C-alpha cells in the first residue's frame, strides 16, 4: 500500500515536471512566433506604404504632366497651382447626412386643379434675378388661390442692373406654361378684348395668408384684370396649406427653368470646372458696389470710396435708409465679409491653398487690388471670363440677369457653396441645394467671425490651429444639414416678426422635402 502511494507520488511529480517543461517551451515558442510575425508585418507594411507613396507621386506627376502638356487659352480653366492632394480631408467636401430625405412636390389628393376663368393677373416682377424668381413663384400661387389666368410676368428693367431682358430671354417660356398647366393657366399676353379694360392696380401686402387673397377676390366684381406692381414676398413663409407651399416649389424648381441658351452654357461651364478641377467651391462674393452702398459697409475702404458709396445711397430713391453706422453694421454681422476675411475663413475651415474657387459675383468693388489678399491664400480663383470665351459670352454682355443665371447654375452644382452675405441669391441657392439633397452649404457666422477678426487686428490671435479650431467649432452646425425652417425671433411681435423668419425658399423643409418612402418621387 505504501509502495503504491510512493509510486503514485512519483508519477504525479514526473507529470508536473513534464508540464512545467512544456509550458516553458510553449511560452518560448509563442514569443518567438509573435516576434517573427511582428517583423514580417513591419516589412510588408513598409513595402506597401512605399508602394502607395510611389503610386501617389506617380498620380501627381501624371496630373502635372497632363496640365503642363496642355495650354488653356480662354474659354478653358487655367492650370491649377499646387494641385490638391488625392486624399484631402473628404469631410470638407461631402454632403452632410440627409437621413434619406427627398424632394416631394406632388399635390395631395385634396388639391384642386385650376378651372377656366375670365379673370386675369398681370405682374411686374421687381429686383434682381432671384428676387424675381421667388416673386414669380409667389404670384403663380396667388393666381391659383384667386382662380385667375396669369399673363407671363414682366421683368424688372428699372433696377440697379438696368437689364432689358424679357421673360423668354431668361426663362424657358414654353416649359413654364406647360409645367403649370394643371395649376394655373398661363398666357403670353392679354386677349385683345380685355387689353383696353380698366385694371385694378394693387400692391398686395407682403407675407400674406391664403385668407387675405381669398378676400381680394372681391375685386373681380368690378375688374377683369388686376395688375400687381410688386411680386416679391407676396406670401407668408409659414402657416400656409401644404398644397400652396408645394405649388411654390413646383414653380421655382420645375417651372422656372432657364432658357436653353443659358442652361446650355451654364452646364458647359460646370463640366469644364469639374473636368479640370475635380471639385470646386462656389463663392458668392457679395462685394459689389451696390451691395456696399445699400448696407453702408465701408470697413477697409478709403475715405474716397466710402464717400462714393454714401452718395450712391443718397441718390437711390427706393433705398429708404440713408444714414448708416458702418461700425455697428459690421459688429452686428450685417456686412458682407471682405475678400480678405473670406480667405481667412476658408483657410480656417481647412481648405488647402490649391482649392479651386469659382467667384459667383458681379464686378468686385476695388477690383484686383481688393481681391489680392484672397488670391494670396487661394490662387486658383476662377471667373466666368476664364471659363467661357468672348464668343460664348457675347449674348450675355450688358445683361446682368443672364450672367447672374450662369452664377446660379454653377453655384447650385458646386461641391461646396459659400455665400459671403445672406442676400436673395444666397438664400435661393441654399434652398435649392437643400431641395436637391442637402448639398454642402457653409453659411458664415459673420457676427462671430468679426469678433475673431478683431482679435487678430489687436494681435491676440493669429492664423493657425487655434483660429482654425475656433472657426470650425463656430460652424459645425452651419454646413447645410437637414433641419426645419426657423421661425421668427423671440420677443418680436406684429408684422415685424416676418422679417426675422427664415425665408421659405431658403429652406423648404418640411413641406417640399419628405422622409416617408411612399411620397418618394422620380
Short mmCIF file of C-alpha atoms in Angstrom, two decimals:
data_model
loop_
_atom_site.label_atom_id
_atom_site.label_comp_id
_atom_site.label_asym_id
_atom_site.label_seq_id
_atom_site.Cartn_x
_atom_site.Cartn_y
_atom_site.Cartn_z
CA UNK A 1 0.00 0.00 0.00
CA UNK A 2 2.84 2.35 0.95
CA UNK A 3 4.71 1.30 -2.12
CA UNK A 4 1.66 2.10 -4.24
CA UNK A 5 1.36 5.58 -2.70
CA UNK A 6 5.05 6.27 -3.34
CA UNK A 7 4.63 5.13 -6.92
CA UNK A 8 1.67 7.48 -7.34
CA UNK A 9 3.58 10.42 -5.94
CA UNK A 10 6.46 9.69 -8.35
CA UNK A 11 4.10 9.64 -11.30
CA UNK A 12 2.45 12.93 -10.24
CA UNK A 13 5.86 14.56 -9.67
CA UNK A 14 7.08 13.36 -13.05
CA UNK A 15 3.91 14.62 -14.78
CA UNK A 16 4.26 18.04 -13.12
CA UNK A 17 7.86 18.30 -14.29
CA UNK A 18 6.85 17.48 -17.85
CA UNK A 19 4.02 20.05 -17.71
CA UNK A 20 6.39 22.75 -16.42
CA UNK A 21 8.91 21.85 -19.10
CA UNK A 22 6.35 22.03 -21.91
CA UNK A 23 4.79 25.22 -20.50
CA UNK A 24 8.14 26.98 -20.57
CA UNK A 25 8.87 25.62 -24.02
CA UNK A 26 5.40 26.60 -25.33
CA UNK A 27 5.74 30.14 -23.99
CA UNK A 28 9.19 30.48 -25.55
CA UNK A 29 7.95 29.23 -28.91
CA UNK A 30 4.92 31.55 -28.71
CA UNK A 31 7.12 34.58 -28.03
CA UNK A 32 9.45 33.67 -30.89
CA UNK A 33 6.44 33.30 -33.21
CA UNK A 34 4.95 36.68 -32.18
CA UNK A 35 8.33 38.41 -32.66
CA UNK A 36 8.81 36.86 -36.10
CA UNK A 37 5.26 37.75 -37.15
CA UNK A 38 5.71 41.35 -36.00
CA UNK A 39 8.92 41.68 -38.04
CA UNK A 40 7.14 40.25 -41.09
CA UNK A 41 4.20 42.68 -40.73
CA UNK A 42 6.51 45.67 -40.40
CA UNK A 43 8.48 44.69 -43.51
CA UNK A 44 5.31 44.05 -45.51
CA UNK A 45 3.66 47.27 -44.36
CA UNK A 46 6.70 49.37 -45.17
CA UNK A 47 6.73 47.91 -48.67
CA UNK A 48 3.04 48.74 -49.07
CA UNK A 49 3.50 52.29 -47.76
CA UNK A 50 6.38 52.79 -50.15
CA UNK A 51 4.29 51.39 -52.99
CA UNK A 52 1.34 53.68 -52.09
CA UNK A 53 3.64 56.71 -51.87
CA UNK A 54 5.17 55.85 -55.22
CA UNK A 55 1.68 55.43 -56.70
CA UNK A 56 0.58 58.78 -55.24
CA UNK A 57 3.68 60.55 -56.56
CA UNK A 58 3.12 58.92 -59.94
CA UNK A 59 -0.51 60.14 -60.00
CA UNK A 60 0.51 63.66 -59.00
CA UNK A 61 3.30 63.76 -61.58
CA UNK A 62 0.95 62.40 -64.24
CA UNK A 63 -1.58 65.14 -63.35
CA UNK A 64 1.14 67.80 -63.52
CA UNK A 65 2.44 66.45 -66.83
CA UNK A 66 -1.10 66.41 -68.19
CA UNK A 67 -1.65 70.04 -67.22
CA UNK A 68 1.83 71.16 -68.33
CA UNK A 69 1.33 69.49 -71.70
CA UNK A 70 -1.87 71.43 -72.43
CA UNK A 71 -2.40 75.12 -72.96
CA UNK A 72 -5.56 76.68 -71.56
CA UNK A 73 -6.48 79.78 -73.53
CA UNK A 74 -9.95 81.10 -72.82
CA UNK A 75 -12.56 79.66 -72.65
CA UNK A 76 -10.83 76.95 -70.62
CA UNK A 77 -9.86 76.77 -66.98
CA UNK A 78 -6.22 77.85 -66.45
CA UNK A 79 -3.72 75.41 -64.94
CA UNK A 80 -4.16 74.90 -61.23
CA UNK A 81 -1.39 75.84 -58.89
CA UNK A 82 -0.34 73.47 -56.10
CA UNK A 83 -2.62 70.57 -57.01
CA UNK A 84 -4.83 69.18 -54.29
CA UNK A 85 -3.57 66.06 -52.56
CA UNK A 86 -5.53 62.98 -53.68
CA UNK A 87 -6.54 62.16 -50.10
CA UNK A 88 -7.51 65.60 -48.83
CA UNK A 89 -9.99 65.56 -45.93
CA UNK A 90 -13.20 64.42 -47.58
CA UNK A 91 -15.37 65.84 -44.80
CA UNK A 92 -14.71 69.27 -46.26
CA UNK A 93 -16.41 68.23 -49.48
CA UNK A 94 -19.01 65.55 -48.81
CA UNK A 95 -22.68 66.50 -48.28
CA UNK A 96 -23.99 66.28 -44.73
CA UNK A 97 -26.02 63.17 -43.86
CA UNK A 98 -29.54 63.71 -45.22
CA UNK A 99 -31.41 60.93 -43.34
CA UNK A 100 -33.00 59.71 -46.58
CA UNK A 101 -34.89 62.95 -47.17
CA UNK A 102 -36.00 63.62 -50.74
CA UNK A 103 -37.98 66.20 -52.76
CA UNK A 104 -41.77 65.94 -52.66
CA UNK A 105 -43.76 68.47 -54.66
CA UNK A 106 -46.71 66.43 -55.90
CA UNK A 107 -50.12 67.77 -54.86
CA UNK A 108 -52.07 65.97 -52.15
CA UNK A 109 -55.37 64.22 -53.02
CA UNK A 110 -57.22 67.30 -51.70
CA UNK A 111 -55.57 69.65 -54.20
CA UNK A 112 -57.94 71.47 -56.55
CA UNK A 113 -56.64 71.94 -60.07
CA UNK A 114 -57.39 75.21 -61.83
CA UNK A 115 -60.69 75.83 -63.56
CA UNK A 116 -61.20 78.10 -66.57
CA UNK A 117 -61.54 81.76 -65.62
CA UNK A 118 -62.15 85.06 -67.38
CA UNK A 119 -60.15 86.95 -64.74
CA UNK A 120 -56.52 87.90 -65.33
CA UNK A 121 -53.47 88.88 -63.30
CA UNK A 122 -50.58 90.83 -64.80
CA UNK A 123 -47.44 91.46 -62.78
CA UNK A 124 -44.22 93.44 -62.92
CA UNK A 125 -41.53 91.43 -61.15
CA UNK A 126 -39.11 93.53 -59.16
CA UNK A 127 -35.46 93.19 -58.15
CA UNK A 128 -32.60 91.06 -59.38
CA UNK A 129 -32.80 87.56 -60.80
CA UNK A 130 -33.54 85.62 -57.62
CA UNK A 131 -35.86 88.21 -56.14
CA UNK A 132 -37.85 87.96 -59.39
CA UNK A 133 -37.77 84.14 -59.43
CA UNK A 134 -39.14 83.74 -55.91
CA UNK A 135 -41.63 86.56 -56.55
CA UNK A 136 -42.94 84.84 -59.69
CA UNK A 137 -43.37 81.61 -57.72
CA UNK A 138 -45.45 83.55 -55.19
CA UNK A 139 -47.61 85.17 -57.87
CA UNK A 140 -48.34 81.82 -59.53
CA UNK A 141 -49.64 80.58 -56.16
CA UNK A 142 -51.66 83.80 -55.75
CA UNK A 143 -53.21 83.32 -59.21
CA UNK A 144 -54.16 79.76 -58.21
CA UNK A 145 -55.75 80.93 -54.95
CA UNK A 146 -57.69 83.68 -56.74
CA UNK A 147 -58.59 81.40 -59.70
CA UNK A 148 -57.11 83.79 -62.24
CA UNK A 149 -55.29 83.37 -65.55
CA UNK A 150 -51.71 84.61 -65.27
CA UNK A 151 -50.08 86.65 -68.02
CA UNK A 152 -46.35 85.97 -68.48
CA UNK A 153 -44.63 88.28 -65.95
CA UNK A 154 -42.83 91.44 -66.99
CA UNK A 155 -39.24 91.52 -65.70
CA UNK A 156 -37.67 94.44 -63.86
CA UNK A 157 -35.90 96.84 -66.21
CA UNK A 158 -35.57 99.77 -63.81
CA UNK A 159 -33.44 98.32 -61.01
CA UNK A 160 -29.73 98.92 -60.45
CA UNK A 161 -28.80 96.41 -63.18
CA UNK A 162 -30.76 98.14 -65.95
CA UNK A 163 -31.28 94.85 -67.83
CA UNK A 164 -33.55 94.98 -70.87
CA UNK A 165 -34.16 91.20 -70.95
CA UNK A 166 -37.71 89.90 -71.26
CA UNK A 167 -39.10 86.70 -69.70
CA UNK A 168 -38.23 84.44 -72.65
CA UNK A 169 -34.62 85.71 -72.64
CA UNK A 170 -34.11 84.37 -69.12
CA UNK A 171 -36.59 81.51 -68.75
CA UNK A 172 -37.90 78.68 -70.88
CA UNK A 173 -41.31 80.18 -71.57
CA UNK A 174 -42.88 77.04 -73.05
CA UNK A 175 -41.70 74.92 -70.13
CA UNK A 176 -43.18 77.46 -67.70
CA UNK A 177 -46.59 77.33 -69.38
CA UNK A 178 -46.63 73.56 -69.89
CA UNK A 179 -45.37 72.53 -66.45
CA UNK A 180 -48.08 74.58 -64.68
CA UNK A 181 -50.99 73.60 -66.89
CA UNK A 182 -52.79 71.82 -64.02
CA UNK A 183 -52.15 74.62 -61.54
CA UNK A 184 -52.68 77.90 -63.36
CA UNK A 185 -53.49 78.85 -66.91
CA UNK A 186 -50.60 80.97 -68.23
CA UNK A 187 -50.87 83.06 -71.39
CA UNK A 188 -48.30 85.20 -73.17
CA UNK A 189 -50.44 88.35 -73.38
CA UNK A 190 -53.91 89.62 -72.56
CA UNK A 191 -56.68 88.91 -75.08
CA UNK A 192 -57.39 91.91 -77.29
CA UNK A 193 -60.91 92.31 -75.95
CA UNK A 194 -59.51 92.73 -72.43
CA UNK A 195 -56.46 94.92 -73.12
CA UNK A 196 -58.38 98.20 -73.09
CA UNK A 197 -60.44 97.45 -69.97
CA UNK A 198 -59.67 99.30 -66.71
CA UNK A 199 -57.41 97.42 -64.28
CA UNK A 200 -57.22 97.26 -60.53
CA UNK A 201 -53.65 98.22 -59.60
CA UNK A 202 -52.65 96.55 -56.36
CA UNK A 203 -49.69 96.44 -54.02
CA UNK A 204 -50.59 93.21 -52.28
CA UNK A 205 -49.46 93.15 -48.66
CA UNK A 206 -46.18 91.34 -48.03
CA UNK A 207 -46.15 87.93 -46.30
CA UNK A 208 -49.91 87.49 -46.64
CA UNK A 209 -52.03 84.43 -45.90
CA UNK A 210 -54.38 82.49 -48.15
CA UNK A 211 -57.29 84.19 -46.36
CA UNK A 212 -56.02 87.61 -47.46
CA UNK A 213 -56.10 86.63 -51.13
CA UNK A 214 -59.48 84.98 -50.82
CA UNK A 215 -60.75 88.35 -49.57
CA UNK A 216 -59.08 90.06 -52.56
CA UNK A 217 -61.35 88.11 -54.92
CA UNK A 218 -63.99 90.78 -54.28
CA UNK A 219 -62.05 92.84 -56.86
CA UNK A 220 -63.38 90.53 -59.59
CA UNK A 221 -66.81 92.09 -59.11
CA UNK A 222 -65.53 95.33 -60.67
CA UNK A 223 -62.46 94.33 -62.67
CA UNK A 224 -61.44 91.59 -65.05
CA UNK A 225 -57.74 92.42 -64.71
CA UNK A 226 -55.62 93.01 -61.61
CA UNK A 227 -52.15 94.44 -62.15
CA UNK A 228 -49.69 93.58 -59.36
CA UNK A 229 -46.97 96.22 -59.02
CA UNK A 230 -44.53 94.07 -57.00
CA UNK A 231 -44.11 90.32 -56.87
CA UNK A 232 -41.58 89.61 -54.12
CA UNK A 233 -42.61 88.24 -50.70
CA UNK A 234 -46.32 88.28 -51.50
CA UNK A 235 -46.92 85.11 -49.48
CA UNK A 236 -46.10 84.20 -45.88
CA UNK A 237 -43.21 81.86 -45.15
CA UNK A 238 -45.20 79.72 -42.75
CA UNK A 239 -48.74 78.60 -41.84
CA UNK A 240 -49.88 78.09 -45.43
CA UNK A 241 -51.64 74.95 -46.73
CA UNK A 242 -49.16 72.29 -47.83
CA UNK A 243 -50.53 72.33 -51.40
CA UNK A 244 -49.80 76.06 -51.70
CA UNK A 245 -46.24 75.51 -50.45
CA UNK A 246 -45.68 72.63 -52.84
CA UNK A 247 -47.01 74.69 -55.73
CA UNK A 248 -44.40 77.36 -54.92
CA UNK A 249 -41.73 74.66 -55.07
CA UNK A 250 -43.03 73.26 -58.37
CA UNK A 251 -42.82 76.72 -59.88
CA UNK A 252 -39.34 77.51 -58.59
CA UNK A 253 -37.65 74.16 -59.16
CA UNK A 254 -39.57 72.77 -62.15
CA UNK A 255 -41.39 75.60 -63.89
CA UNK A 256 -38.81 78.38 -63.90
CA UNK A 257 -36.17 76.57 -65.90
CA UNK A 258 -33.64 78.88 -67.52
CA UNK A 259 -33.75 79.45 -71.27
CA UNK A 260 -31.99 76.81 -73.41
CA UNK A 261 -29.12 79.21 -74.19
CA UNK A 262 -28.45 79.96 -70.50
CA UNK A 263 -28.97 76.36 -69.36
CA UNK A 264 -26.66 75.01 -72.05
CA UNK A 265 -23.78 77.39 -71.34
CA UNK A 266 -24.22 77.04 -67.59
CA UNK A 267 -23.91 73.26 -67.74
CA UNK A 268 -20.90 73.53 -70.05
CA UNK A 269 -19.12 75.75 -67.55
CA UNK A 270 -19.92 73.31 -64.74
CA UNK A 271 -18.48 70.45 -66.81
CA UNK A 272 -15.33 72.45 -67.55
CA UNK A 273 -14.82 73.20 -63.89
CA UNK A 274 -15.33 69.61 -62.81
CA UNK A 275 -13.24 68.09 -65.59
CA UNK A 276 -10.25 70.31 -64.82
CA UNK A 277 -10.65 70.96 -61.10
CA UNK A 278 -12.37 67.76 -60.00
CA UNK A 279 -14.23 69.64 -57.29
CA UNK A 280 -14.72 73.30 -56.53
CA UNK A 281 -16.20 75.84 -54.14
CA UNK A 282 -18.69 78.36 -55.50
CA UNK A 283 -18.12 81.57 -53.54
CA UNK A 284 -20.91 84.12 -53.77
CA UNK A 285 -18.63 87.05 -53.05
CA UNK A 286 -21.18 89.81 -52.49
CA UNK A 287 -18.74 92.68 -52.61
CA UNK A 288 -20.15 94.74 -55.44
CA UNK A 289 -20.62 98.49 -55.30
CA UNK A 290 -24.42 98.40 -54.94
CA UNK A 291 -24.30 95.95 -52.01
CA UNK A 292 -21.75 98.01 -50.08
CA UNK A 293 -23.69 101.21 -50.72
CA UNK A 294 -27.02 99.64 -49.72
CA UNK A 295 -25.67 98.12 -46.48
CA UNK A 296 -23.47 101.12 -45.62
CA UNK A 297 -20.47 98.83 -45.05
CA UNK A 298 -17.22 100.70 -45.51
CA UNK A 299 -14.76 98.70 -43.37
CA UNK A 300 -11.36 98.60 -45.06
CA UNK A 301 -12.28 101.19 -47.70
CA UNK A 302 -10.62 104.52 -48.34
CA UNK A 303 -12.34 107.78 -47.45
CA UNK A 304 -12.94 108.46 -51.14
CA UNK A 305 -14.56 105.05 -51.64
CA UNK A 306 -16.74 105.50 -48.54
CA UNK A 307 -17.92 108.86 -49.81
CA UNK A 308 -18.69 107.43 -53.25
CA UNK A 309 -20.89 104.77 -51.65
CA UNK A 310 -22.64 107.35 -49.45
CA UNK A 311 -23.51 109.48 -52.48
CA UNK A 312 -24.86 106.44 -54.30
CA UNK A 313 -27.07 105.52 -51.35
CA UNK A 314 -28.37 109.08 -51.00
CA UNK A 315 -29.25 109.26 -54.69
CA UNK A 316 -31.07 105.91 -54.90
CA UNK A 317 -34.66 106.82 -54.16
CA UNK A 318 -36.04 103.35 -53.36
CA UNK A 319 -33.37 102.70 -50.70
CA UNK A 320 -35.19 104.00 -47.64
CA UNK A 321 -32.37 104.06 -45.06
CA UNK A 322 -29.82 106.78 -45.82
CA UNK A 323 -27.82 107.24 -42.61
CA UNK A 324 -25.98 104.05 -41.57
CA UNK A 325 -23.34 103.48 -38.91
CA UNK A 326 -20.83 101.21 -40.66
CA UNK A 327 -19.16 100.03 -37.45
CA UNK A 328 -22.45 98.98 -35.88
CA UNK A 329 -23.48 97.20 -39.06
CA UNK A 330 -20.26 95.21 -39.08
CA UNK A 331 -20.37 94.29 -35.39
CA UNK A 332 -23.94 93.01 -35.79
CA UNK A 333 -22.85 90.77 -38.66
CA UNK A 334 -24.87 92.71 -41.22
CA UNK A 335 -21.98 93.41 -43.58
CA UNK A 336 -20.69 91.07 -46.27
CA UNK A 337 -17.30 89.55 -45.49
CA UNK A 338 -14.43 91.25 -47.29
CA UNK A 339 -12.37 89.17 -49.77
CA UNK A 340 -9.53 89.02 -47.21
CA UNK A 341 -11.91 87.84 -44.48
CA UNK A 342 -13.32 85.14 -46.77
CA UNK A 343 -9.77 83.91 -47.39
CA UNK A 344 -9.03 83.71 -43.66
CA UNK A 345 -12.38 81.96 -43.09
CA UNK A 346 -11.91 79.27 -45.76
CA UNK A 347 -8.33 78.64 -44.68
CA UNK A 348 -9.53 78.32 -41.08
CA UNK A 349 -12.09 75.71 -42.15
CA UNK A 350 -9.23 73.62 -43.52
CA UNK A 351 -9.41 74.11 -47.30
CA UNK A 352 -5.99 73.84 -48.89
CA UNK A 353 -4.30 76.56 -50.88
CA UNK A 354 -4.83 74.54 -54.06
CA UNK A 355 -8.64 74.63 -53.75
CA UNK A 356 -10.39 75.90 -56.89
CA UNK A 357 -12.85 78.68 -56.10
CA UNK A 358 -15.40 79.95 -58.60
CA UNK A 359 -16.31 83.58 -57.91
CA UNK A 360 -20.06 83.92 -58.39
CA UNK A 361 -20.39 87.70 -58.41
CA UNK A 362 -20.55 90.84 -60.44
CA UNK A 363 -17.72 93.37 -60.57
CA UNK A 364 -15.85 93.37 -57.24
CA UNK A 365 -15.56 96.86 -55.77
CA UNK A 366 -11.88 97.77 -55.81
CA UNK A 367 -11.03 95.21 -58.50
CA UNK A 368 -7.91 93.05 -58.38
CA UNK A 369 -6.37 95.07 -55.55
CA UNK A 370 -9.29 94.17 -53.29
CA UNK A 371 -9.03 90.51 -54.30
CA UNK A 372 -5.28 90.26 -53.72
CA UNK A 373 -5.47 89.02 -50.11
CA UNK A 374 -7.97 86.32 -51.04
CA UNK A 375 -5.82 85.30 -54.00
CA UNK A 376 -2.67 85.11 -51.87
CA UNK A 377 -4.37 82.39 -49.80
CA UNK A 378 -6.25 80.73 -52.67
CA UNK A 379 -4.53 81.44 -56.01
CA UNK A 380 -6.92 79.26 -58.05
CA UNK A 381 -9.73 81.79 -58.40
CA UNK A 382 -11.96 81.28 -61.44
CA UNK A 383 -14.32 83.75 -63.09
CA UNK A 384 -16.84 83.47 -65.90
CA UNK A 385 -14.32 85.14 -68.19
CA UNK A 386 -11.74 82.39 -67.53
CA UNK A 387 -14.26 79.63 -68.16
CA UNK A 388 -16.07 80.97 -71.21
CA UNK A 389 -14.73 82.63 -74.32
CA UNK A 390 -15.74 86.04 -75.60
CA UNK A 391 -17.90 84.48 -78.29
CA UNK A 392 -19.80 82.37 -75.74
CA UNK A 393 -20.40 85.38 -73.51
CA UNK A 394 -21.36 87.67 -76.38
CA UNK A 395 -25.10 87.35 -75.74
CA UNK A 396 -24.60 87.89 -72.02
CA UNK A 397 -22.64 91.13 -72.07
CA UNK A 398 -24.69 94.00 -70.67
CA UNK A 399 -27.33 91.62 -69.31
CA UNK A 400 -26.70 91.23 -65.59
CA UNK A 401 -29.72 88.95 -65.15
CA UNK A 402 -28.31 86.46 -67.67
CA UNK A 403 -24.86 86.40 -66.07
CA UNK A 404 -26.49 86.02 -62.65
CA UNK A 405 -28.29 82.95 -64.04
CA UNK A 406 -24.92 81.43 -65.01
CA UNK A 407 -23.65 82.09 -61.48
CA UNK A 408 -26.79 80.45 -60.10
CA UNK A 409 -26.35 77.25 -62.13
CA UNK A 410 -22.64 76.96 -61.25
CA UNK A 411 -23.39 77.61 -57.57
CA UNK A 412 -26.19 75.04 -57.32
CA UNK A 413 -23.99 72.39 -58.98
CA UNK A 414 -20.86 73.13 -56.92
CA UNK A 415 -19.40 70.71 -54.39
CA UNK A 416 -19.48 73.43 -51.74
CA UNK A 417 -21.35 76.73 -51.75
CA UNK A 418 -20.26 79.62 -49.53
CA UNK A 419 -22.08 82.99 -49.52
CA UNK A 420 -20.29 85.99 -48.04
CA UNK A 421 -23.64 87.67 -47.32
CA UNK A 422 -27.23 86.46 -46.90
CA UNK A 423 -28.85 88.12 -49.90
CA UNK A 424 -31.52 86.87 -52.30
CA UNK A 425 -29.16 84.67 -54.33
CA UNK A 426 -27.56 83.15 -51.23
CA UNK A 427 -30.97 82.20 -49.85
CA UNK A 428 -32.28 80.87 -53.16
CA UNK A 429 -29.18 78.75 -53.85
CA UNK A 430 -29.16 77.35 -50.31
CA UNK A 431 -32.82 76.37 -50.58
CA UNK A 432 -32.32 74.73 -53.97
CA UNK A 433 -29.31 72.77 -52.69
CA UNK A 434 -31.35 71.58 -49.69
CA UNK A 435 -34.12 70.52 -52.07
CA UNK A 436 -31.65 68.53 -54.22
CA UNK A 437 -30.28 66.52 -51.31
CA UNK A 438 -28.77 68.91 -48.77
CA UNK A 439 -25.56 69.61 -50.66
CA UNK A 440 -22.83 71.15 -48.51
CA UNK A 441 -23.58 74.83 -47.99
CA UNK A 442 -21.47 76.70 -45.45
CA UNK A 443 -23.09 79.83 -44.08
CA UNK A 444 -20.56 82.09 -42.34
CA UNK A 445 -21.42 83.32 -38.84
CA UNK A 446 -20.46 86.87 -39.73
CA UNK A 447 -21.13 88.29 -36.26
CA UNK A 448 -18.95 85.65 -34.62
CA UNK A 449 -16.23 85.94 -37.26
CA UNK A 450 -15.99 89.71 -36.84
CA UNK A 451 -15.06 89.15 -33.19
CA UNK A 452 -12.28 86.77 -34.23
CA UNK A 453 -11.04 89.21 -36.86
CA UNK A 454 -10.99 91.93 -34.18
CA UNK A 455 -8.74 89.77 -32.01
CA UNK A 456 -6.43 89.25 -34.98
CA UNK A 457 -6.20 93.00 -35.55
CA UNK A 458 -5.29 93.50 -31.87
CA UNK A 459 -2.60 90.84 -32.08
CA UNK A 460 -4.45 88.47 -29.72
CA UNK A 461 -4.92 85.76 -32.35
CA UNK A 462 -3.09 84.58 -35.46
CA UNK A 463 -3.91 82.38 -38.41
CA UNK A 464 -3.15 78.82 -37.40
CA UNK A 465 -4.50 75.83 -35.45
CA UNK A 466 -6.05 77.92 -32.68
CA UNK A 467 -8.00 80.13 -35.08
CA UNK A 468 -8.94 77.08 -37.16
CA UNK A 469 -10.38 75.39 -34.07
CA UNK A 470 -12.49 78.49 -33.27
CA UNK A 471 -13.77 78.72 -36.87
CA UNK A 472 -14.68 75.03 -37.10
CA UNK A 473 -16.45 74.98 -33.74
CA UNK A 474 -18.41 78.07 -34.74
CA UNK A 475 -19.57 76.48 -38.00
CA UNK A 476 -20.09 72.80 -37.16
CA UNK A 477 -23.88 73.31 -37.37
CA UNK A 478 -23.81 75.68 -40.36
CA UNK A 479 -22.98 73.16 -43.12
CA UNK A 480 -26.40 72.72 -44.75
CA UNK A 481 -27.55 69.66 -42.79
CA UNK A 482 -31.31 68.93 -42.66
CA UNK A 483 -33.33 70.98 -40.20
CA UNK A 484 -36.74 72.59 -40.02
CA UNK A 485 -37.22 76.17 -41.12
CA UNK A 486 -36.56 78.72 -38.39
CA UNK A 487 -39.46 80.81 -37.11
CA UNK A 488 -39.46 84.47 -36.02
CA UNK A 489 -37.06 85.86 -33.44
CA UNK A 490 -38.46 85.63 -29.93
CA UNK A 491 -39.82 88.86 -28.49
CA UNK A 492 -40.65 90.47 -31.83
CA UNK A 493 -44.36 90.94 -32.43
CA UNK A 494 -46.62 92.24 -35.17
CA UNK A 495 -45.67 92.27 -38.83
CA UNK A 496 -42.02 92.96 -37.93
CA UNK A 497 -41.68 89.30 -36.96
CA UNK A 498 -41.99 88.23 -40.61
CA UNK A 499 -38.68 89.89 -41.43
CA UNK A 500 -36.91 87.77 -38.83
CA UNK A 501 -38.23 84.43 -40.12
CA UNK A 502 -36.16 82.16 -42.29
CA UNK A 503 -37.46 82.52 -45.84
CA UNK A 504 -39.49 79.64 -47.25
CA UNK A 505 -37.28 79.47 -50.34
CA UNK A 506 -34.16 79.35 -48.15
CA UNK A 507 -35.34 76.12 -46.53
CA UNK A 508 -38.46 74.45 -47.98
CA UNK A 509 -38.39 71.71 -45.33
CA UNK A 510 -40.70 70.09 -44.33
CA UNK A 511 -43.36 70.94 -46.94
CA UNK A 512 -41.30 70.15 -50.07
CA UNK A 513 -38.78 67.72 -48.56
CA UNK A 514 -40.10 64.44 -47.20
CA UNK A 515 -38.84 61.41 -45.34
CA UNK A 516 -41.66 58.92 -45.97
CA UNK A 517 -40.90 56.35 -48.69
CA UNK A 518 -44.43 56.37 -50.05
CA UNK A 519 -44.04 60.00 -51.12
CA UNK A 520 -40.76 59.45 -52.96
CA UNK A 521 -40.89 60.95 -56.42
CA UNK A 522 -38.85 60.13 -59.53
#
